[in-house]
JSON list of C-alpha atoms in Angstrom, two decimals:
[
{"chain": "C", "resi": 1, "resn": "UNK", "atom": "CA", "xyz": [0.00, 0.00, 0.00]},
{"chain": "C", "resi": 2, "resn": "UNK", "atom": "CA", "xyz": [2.78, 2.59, 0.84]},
{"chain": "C", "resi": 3, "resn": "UNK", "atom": "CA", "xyz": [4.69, 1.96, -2.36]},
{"chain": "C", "resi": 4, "resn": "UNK", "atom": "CA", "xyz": [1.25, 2.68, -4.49]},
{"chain": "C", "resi": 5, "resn": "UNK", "atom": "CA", "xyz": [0.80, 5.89, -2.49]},
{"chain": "C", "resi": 6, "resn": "UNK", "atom": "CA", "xyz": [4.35, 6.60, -2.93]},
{"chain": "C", "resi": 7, "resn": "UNK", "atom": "CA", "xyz": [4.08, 6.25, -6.81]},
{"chain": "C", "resi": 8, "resn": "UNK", "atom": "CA", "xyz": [0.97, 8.43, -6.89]},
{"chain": "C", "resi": 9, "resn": "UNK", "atom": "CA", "xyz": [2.86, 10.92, -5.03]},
{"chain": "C", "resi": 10, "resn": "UNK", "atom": "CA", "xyz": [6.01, 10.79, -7.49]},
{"chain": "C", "resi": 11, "resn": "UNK", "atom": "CA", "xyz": [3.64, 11.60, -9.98]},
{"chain": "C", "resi": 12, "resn": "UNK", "atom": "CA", "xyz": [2.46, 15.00, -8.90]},
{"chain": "C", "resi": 13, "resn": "UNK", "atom": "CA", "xyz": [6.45, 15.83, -7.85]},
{"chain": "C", "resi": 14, "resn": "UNK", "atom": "CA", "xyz": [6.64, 17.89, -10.96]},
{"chain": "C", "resi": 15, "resn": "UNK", "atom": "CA", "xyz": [3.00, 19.08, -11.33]},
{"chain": "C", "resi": 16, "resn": "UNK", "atom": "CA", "xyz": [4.22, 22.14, -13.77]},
{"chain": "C", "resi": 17, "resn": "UNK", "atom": "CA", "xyz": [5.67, 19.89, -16.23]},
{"chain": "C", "resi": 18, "resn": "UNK", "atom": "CA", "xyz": [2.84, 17.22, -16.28]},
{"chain": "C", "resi": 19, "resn": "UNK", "atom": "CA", "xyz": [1.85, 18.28, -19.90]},
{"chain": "C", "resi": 20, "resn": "UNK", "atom": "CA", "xyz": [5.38, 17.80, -21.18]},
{"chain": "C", "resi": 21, "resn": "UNK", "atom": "CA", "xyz": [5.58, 14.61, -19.43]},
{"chain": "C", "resi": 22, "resn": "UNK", "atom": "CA", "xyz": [1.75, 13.49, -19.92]},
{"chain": "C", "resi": 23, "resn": "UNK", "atom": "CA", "xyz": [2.10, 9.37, -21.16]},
{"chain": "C", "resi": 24, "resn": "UNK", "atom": "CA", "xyz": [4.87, 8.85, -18.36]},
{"chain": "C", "resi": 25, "resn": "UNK", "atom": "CA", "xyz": [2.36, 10.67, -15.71]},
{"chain": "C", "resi": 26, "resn": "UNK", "atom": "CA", "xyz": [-0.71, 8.48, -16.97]},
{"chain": "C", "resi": 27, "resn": "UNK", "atom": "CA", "xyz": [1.41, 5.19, -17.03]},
{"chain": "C", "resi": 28, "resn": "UNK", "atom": "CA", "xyz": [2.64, 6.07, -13.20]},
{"chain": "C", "resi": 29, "resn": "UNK", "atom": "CA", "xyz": [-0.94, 7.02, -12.20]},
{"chain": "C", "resi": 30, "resn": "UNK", "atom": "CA", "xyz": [-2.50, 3.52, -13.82]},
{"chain": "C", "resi": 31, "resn": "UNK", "atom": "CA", "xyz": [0.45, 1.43, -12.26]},
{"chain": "C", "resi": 32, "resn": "UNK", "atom": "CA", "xyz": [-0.17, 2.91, -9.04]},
{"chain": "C", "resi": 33, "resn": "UNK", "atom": "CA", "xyz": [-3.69, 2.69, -8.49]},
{"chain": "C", "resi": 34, "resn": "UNK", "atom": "CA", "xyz": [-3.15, -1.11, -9.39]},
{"chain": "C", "resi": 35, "resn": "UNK", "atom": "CA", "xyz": [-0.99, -1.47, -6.57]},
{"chain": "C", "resi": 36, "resn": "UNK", "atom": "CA", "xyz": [-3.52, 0.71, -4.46]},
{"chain": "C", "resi": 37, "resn": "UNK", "atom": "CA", "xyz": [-6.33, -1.87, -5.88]},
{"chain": "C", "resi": 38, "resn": "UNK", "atom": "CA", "xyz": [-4.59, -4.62, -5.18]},
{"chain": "C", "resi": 39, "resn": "UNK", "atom": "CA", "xyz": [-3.79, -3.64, -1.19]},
{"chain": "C", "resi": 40, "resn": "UNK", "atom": "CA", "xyz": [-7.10, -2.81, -0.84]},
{"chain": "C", "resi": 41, "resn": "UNK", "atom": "CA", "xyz": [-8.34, -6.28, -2.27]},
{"chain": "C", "resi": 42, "resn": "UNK", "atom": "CA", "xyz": [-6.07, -7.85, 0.37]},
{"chain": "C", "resi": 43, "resn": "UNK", "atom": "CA", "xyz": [-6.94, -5.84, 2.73]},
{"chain": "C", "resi": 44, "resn": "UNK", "atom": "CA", "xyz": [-10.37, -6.71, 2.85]},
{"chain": "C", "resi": 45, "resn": "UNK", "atom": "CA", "xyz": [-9.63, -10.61, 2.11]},
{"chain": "C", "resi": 46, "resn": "UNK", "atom": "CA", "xyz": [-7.29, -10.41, 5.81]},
{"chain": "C", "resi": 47, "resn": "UNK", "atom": "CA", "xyz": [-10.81, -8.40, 7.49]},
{"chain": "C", "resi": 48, "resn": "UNK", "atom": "CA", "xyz": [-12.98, -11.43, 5.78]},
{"chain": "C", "resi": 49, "resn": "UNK", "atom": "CA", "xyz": [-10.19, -13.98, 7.45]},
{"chain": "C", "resi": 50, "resn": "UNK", "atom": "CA", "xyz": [-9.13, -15.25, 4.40]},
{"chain": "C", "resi": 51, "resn": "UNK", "atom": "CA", "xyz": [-5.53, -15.02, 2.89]},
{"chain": "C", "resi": 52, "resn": "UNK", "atom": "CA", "xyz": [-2.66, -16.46, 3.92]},
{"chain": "C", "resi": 53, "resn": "UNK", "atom": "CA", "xyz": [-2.69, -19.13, 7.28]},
{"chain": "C", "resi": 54, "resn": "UNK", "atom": "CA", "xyz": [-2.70, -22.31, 8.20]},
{"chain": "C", "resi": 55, "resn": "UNK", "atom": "CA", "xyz": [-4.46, -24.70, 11.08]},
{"chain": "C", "resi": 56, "resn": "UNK", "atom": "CA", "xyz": [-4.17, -28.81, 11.75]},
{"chain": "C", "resi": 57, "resn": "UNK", "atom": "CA", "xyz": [-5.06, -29.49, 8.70]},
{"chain": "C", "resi": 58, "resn": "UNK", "atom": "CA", "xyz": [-2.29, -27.70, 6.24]},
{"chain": "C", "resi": 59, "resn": "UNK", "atom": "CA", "xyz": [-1.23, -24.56, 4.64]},
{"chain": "C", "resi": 60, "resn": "UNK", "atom": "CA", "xyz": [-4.22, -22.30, 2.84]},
{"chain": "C", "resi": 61, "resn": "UNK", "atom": "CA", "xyz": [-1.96, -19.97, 0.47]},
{"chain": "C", "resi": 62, "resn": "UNK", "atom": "CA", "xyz": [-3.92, -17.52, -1.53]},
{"chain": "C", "resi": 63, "resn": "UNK", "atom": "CA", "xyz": [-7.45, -15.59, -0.88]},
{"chain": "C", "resi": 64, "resn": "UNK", "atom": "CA", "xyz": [-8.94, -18.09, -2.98]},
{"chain": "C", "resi": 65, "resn": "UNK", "atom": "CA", "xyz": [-8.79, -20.65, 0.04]},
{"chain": "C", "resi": 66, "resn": "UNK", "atom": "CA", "xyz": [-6.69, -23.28, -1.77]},
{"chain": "C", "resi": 67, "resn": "UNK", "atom": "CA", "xyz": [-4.88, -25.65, 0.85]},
{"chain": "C", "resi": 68, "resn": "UNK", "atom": "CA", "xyz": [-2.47, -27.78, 0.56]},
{"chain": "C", "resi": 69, "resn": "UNK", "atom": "CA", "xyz": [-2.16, -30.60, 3.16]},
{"chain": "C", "resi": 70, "resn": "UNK", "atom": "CA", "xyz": [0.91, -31.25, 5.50]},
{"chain": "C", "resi": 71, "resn": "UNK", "atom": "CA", "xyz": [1.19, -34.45, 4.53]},
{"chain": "C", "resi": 72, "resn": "UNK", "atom": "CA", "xyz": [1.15, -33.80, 0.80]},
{"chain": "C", "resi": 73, "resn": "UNK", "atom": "CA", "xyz": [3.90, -31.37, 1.69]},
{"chain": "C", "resi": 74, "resn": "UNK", "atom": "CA", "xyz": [7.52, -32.53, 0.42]},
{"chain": "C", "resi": 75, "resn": "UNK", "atom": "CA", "xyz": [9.71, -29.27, 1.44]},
{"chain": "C", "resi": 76, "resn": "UNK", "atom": "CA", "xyz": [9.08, -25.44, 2.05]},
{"chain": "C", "resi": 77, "resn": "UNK", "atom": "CA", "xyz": [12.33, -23.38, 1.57]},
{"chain": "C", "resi": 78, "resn": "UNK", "atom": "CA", "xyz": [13.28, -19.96, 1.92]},
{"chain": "C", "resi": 79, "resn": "UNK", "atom": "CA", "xyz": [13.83, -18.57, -1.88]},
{"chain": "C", "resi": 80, "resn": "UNK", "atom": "CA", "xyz": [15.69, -15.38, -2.10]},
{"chain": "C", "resi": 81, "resn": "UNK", "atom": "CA", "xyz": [15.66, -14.05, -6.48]},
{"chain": "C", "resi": 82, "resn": "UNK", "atom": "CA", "xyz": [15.29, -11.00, -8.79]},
{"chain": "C", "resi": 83, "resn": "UNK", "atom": "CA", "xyz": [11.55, -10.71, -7.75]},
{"chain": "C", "resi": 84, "resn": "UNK", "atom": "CA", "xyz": [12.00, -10.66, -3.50]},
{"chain": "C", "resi": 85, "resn": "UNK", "atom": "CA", "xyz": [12.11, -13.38, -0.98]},
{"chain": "C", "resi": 86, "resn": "UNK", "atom": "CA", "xyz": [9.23, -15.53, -0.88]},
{"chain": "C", "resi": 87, "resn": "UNK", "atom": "CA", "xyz": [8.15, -19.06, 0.89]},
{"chain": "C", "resi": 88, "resn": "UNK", "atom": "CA", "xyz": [8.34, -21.95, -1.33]},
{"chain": "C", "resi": 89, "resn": "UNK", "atom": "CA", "xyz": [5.83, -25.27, -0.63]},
{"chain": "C", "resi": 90, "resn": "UNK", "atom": "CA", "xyz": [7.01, -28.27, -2.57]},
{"chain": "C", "resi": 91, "resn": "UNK", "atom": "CA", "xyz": [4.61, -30.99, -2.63]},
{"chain": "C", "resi": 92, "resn": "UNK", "atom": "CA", "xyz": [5.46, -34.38, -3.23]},
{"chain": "C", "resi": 93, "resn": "UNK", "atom": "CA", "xyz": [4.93, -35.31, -6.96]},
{"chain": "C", "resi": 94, "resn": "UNK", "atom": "CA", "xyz": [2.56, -38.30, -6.29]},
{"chain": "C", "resi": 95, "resn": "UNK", "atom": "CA", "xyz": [-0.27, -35.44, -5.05]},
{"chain": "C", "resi": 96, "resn": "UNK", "atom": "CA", "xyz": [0.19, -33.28, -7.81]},
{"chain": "C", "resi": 97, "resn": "UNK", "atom": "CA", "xyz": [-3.19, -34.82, -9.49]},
{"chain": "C", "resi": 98, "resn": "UNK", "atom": "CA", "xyz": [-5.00, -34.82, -6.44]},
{"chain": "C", "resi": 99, "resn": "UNK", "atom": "CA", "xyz": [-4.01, -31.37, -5.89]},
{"chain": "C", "resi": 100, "resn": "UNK", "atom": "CA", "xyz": [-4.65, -29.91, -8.92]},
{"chain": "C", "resi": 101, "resn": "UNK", "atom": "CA", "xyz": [-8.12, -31.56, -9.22]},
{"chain": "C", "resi": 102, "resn": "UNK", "atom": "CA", "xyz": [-8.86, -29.90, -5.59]},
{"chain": "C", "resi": 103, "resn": "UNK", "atom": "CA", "xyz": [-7.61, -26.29, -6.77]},
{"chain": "C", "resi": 104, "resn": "UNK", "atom": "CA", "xyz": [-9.59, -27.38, -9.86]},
{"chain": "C", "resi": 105, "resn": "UNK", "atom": "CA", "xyz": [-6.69, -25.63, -12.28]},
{"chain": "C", "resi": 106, "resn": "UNK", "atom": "CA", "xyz": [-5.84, -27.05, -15.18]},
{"chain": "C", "resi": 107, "resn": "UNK", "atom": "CA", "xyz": [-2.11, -28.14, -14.84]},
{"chain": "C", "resi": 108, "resn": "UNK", "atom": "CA", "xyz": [-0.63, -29.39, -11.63]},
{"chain": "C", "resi": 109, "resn": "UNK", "atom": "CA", "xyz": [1.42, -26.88, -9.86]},
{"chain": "C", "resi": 110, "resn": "UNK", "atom": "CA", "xyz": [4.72, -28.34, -8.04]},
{"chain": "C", "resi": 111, "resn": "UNK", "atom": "CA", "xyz": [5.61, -25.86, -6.24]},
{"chain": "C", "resi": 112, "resn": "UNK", "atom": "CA", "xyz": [3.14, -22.45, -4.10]},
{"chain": "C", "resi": 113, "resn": "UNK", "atom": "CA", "xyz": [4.88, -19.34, -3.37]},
{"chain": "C", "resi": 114, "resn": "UNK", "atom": "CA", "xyz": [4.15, -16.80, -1.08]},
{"chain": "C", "resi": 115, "resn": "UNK", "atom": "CA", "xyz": [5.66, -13.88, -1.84]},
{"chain": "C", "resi": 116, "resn": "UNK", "atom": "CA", "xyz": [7.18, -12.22, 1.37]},
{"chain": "C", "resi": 117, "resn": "UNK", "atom": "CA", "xyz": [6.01, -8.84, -0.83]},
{"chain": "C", "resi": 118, "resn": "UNK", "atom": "CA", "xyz": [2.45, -8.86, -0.08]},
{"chain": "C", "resi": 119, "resn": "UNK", "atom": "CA", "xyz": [2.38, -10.16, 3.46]},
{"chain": "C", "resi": 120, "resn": "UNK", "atom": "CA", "xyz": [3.13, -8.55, 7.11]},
{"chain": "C", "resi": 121, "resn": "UNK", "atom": "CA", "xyz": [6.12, -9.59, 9.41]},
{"chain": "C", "resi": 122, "resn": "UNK", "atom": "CA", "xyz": [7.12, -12.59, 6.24]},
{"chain": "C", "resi": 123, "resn": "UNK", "atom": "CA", "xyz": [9.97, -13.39, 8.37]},
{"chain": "C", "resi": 124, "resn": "UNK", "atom": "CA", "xyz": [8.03, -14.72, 11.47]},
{"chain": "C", "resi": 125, "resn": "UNK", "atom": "CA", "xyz": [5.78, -16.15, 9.22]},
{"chain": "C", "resi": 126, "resn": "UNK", "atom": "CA", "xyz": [7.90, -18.25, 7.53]},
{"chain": "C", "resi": 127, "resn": "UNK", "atom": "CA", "xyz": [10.01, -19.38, 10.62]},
{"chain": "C", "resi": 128, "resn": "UNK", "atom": "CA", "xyz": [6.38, -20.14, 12.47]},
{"chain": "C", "resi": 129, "resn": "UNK", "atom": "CA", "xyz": [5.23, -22.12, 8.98]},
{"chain": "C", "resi": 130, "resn": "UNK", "atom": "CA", "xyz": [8.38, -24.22, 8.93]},
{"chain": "C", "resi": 131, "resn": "UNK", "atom": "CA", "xyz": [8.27, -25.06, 12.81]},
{"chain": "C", "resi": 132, "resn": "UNK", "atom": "CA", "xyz": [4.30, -25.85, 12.10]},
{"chain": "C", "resi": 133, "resn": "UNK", "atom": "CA", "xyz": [5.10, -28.33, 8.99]},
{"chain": "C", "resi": 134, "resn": "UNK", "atom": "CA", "xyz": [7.51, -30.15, 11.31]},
{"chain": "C", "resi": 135, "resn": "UNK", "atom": "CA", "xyz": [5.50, -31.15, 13.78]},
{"chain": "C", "resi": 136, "resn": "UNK", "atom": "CA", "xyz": [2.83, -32.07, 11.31]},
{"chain": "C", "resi": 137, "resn": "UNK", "atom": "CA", "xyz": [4.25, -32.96, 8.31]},
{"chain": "C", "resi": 138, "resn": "UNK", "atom": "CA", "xyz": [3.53, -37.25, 8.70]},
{"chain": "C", "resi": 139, "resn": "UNK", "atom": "CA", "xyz": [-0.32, -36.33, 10.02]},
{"chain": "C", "resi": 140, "resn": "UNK", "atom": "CA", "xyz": [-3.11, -37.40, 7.79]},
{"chain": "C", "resi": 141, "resn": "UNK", "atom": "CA", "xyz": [-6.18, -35.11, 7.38]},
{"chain": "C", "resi": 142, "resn": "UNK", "atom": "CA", "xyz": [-8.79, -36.20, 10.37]},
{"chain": "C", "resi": 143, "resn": "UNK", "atom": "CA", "xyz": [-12.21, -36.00, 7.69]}
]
């Protein structure tokens, strides 16, 4: 949220030039009121309790409440790259079907990222996550 208001800021810096400057202006105002949109879409998905958390069962990744199981877990690694650090879940390639018919997509995904980006105190949250999937990681979903 702070680096779309930021942006929208930067683009009144030089509000007596704007006309000379007028497609870089309009490109800065559209990219930031994505990244505006975007924190506020998340921002209500954390106030509706979805997002990003996980409970006995496994790991729910996304707002779209798609979990992923602890025992269909294989590895979760810290992932540092161009992009930012994220969270990495592996699962183990004989529940890529299963998962993928769950998530109802239509190719299996081997590995969910959470990018540390878009989420509050990532650090914590990844150490807590990887302490979680240890104790868990061999316990089968009680249905």
């Amino acid at each position: 949220m702070v680096s779309g208001f930021i942006l929208l800021l930067l683009c009144f810096w030089d509000y007596k030039n704007i006309l000379s400057h007028l497609l870089t202006f309009i490109i800065g105002l559209l990219f930031s009121f994505g990244l505006l949109g975007y924190s506020f879409y998340l921002l209500k998905k954390r106030k509706e309790g979805k997002g990003i958390y996980w409970d006995d069962k496994g790991i729910v990744f996304d707002p779209n409440e798609n979990k992923v199981y602890w025992y269909e877990i294989e590895d979760i690694k810290f992932y540092k790259g161009r992009g930012g650090k994220s969270t990495v879940i592996y699962t183990h390639y004989t529940n890529h079907e299963k998962i993928r018919l769950r998530h109802k997509k239509w190719l299996p995904t081997t590995a969910h990222s959470i990018d540390w980006f878009w989420i509050e105190k990532p650090r914590d949250m990844h150490t807590n996550l990887m302490k979680t999937w240890k104790e868990r990681k061999y316990e089968k979903p009680k249905h």
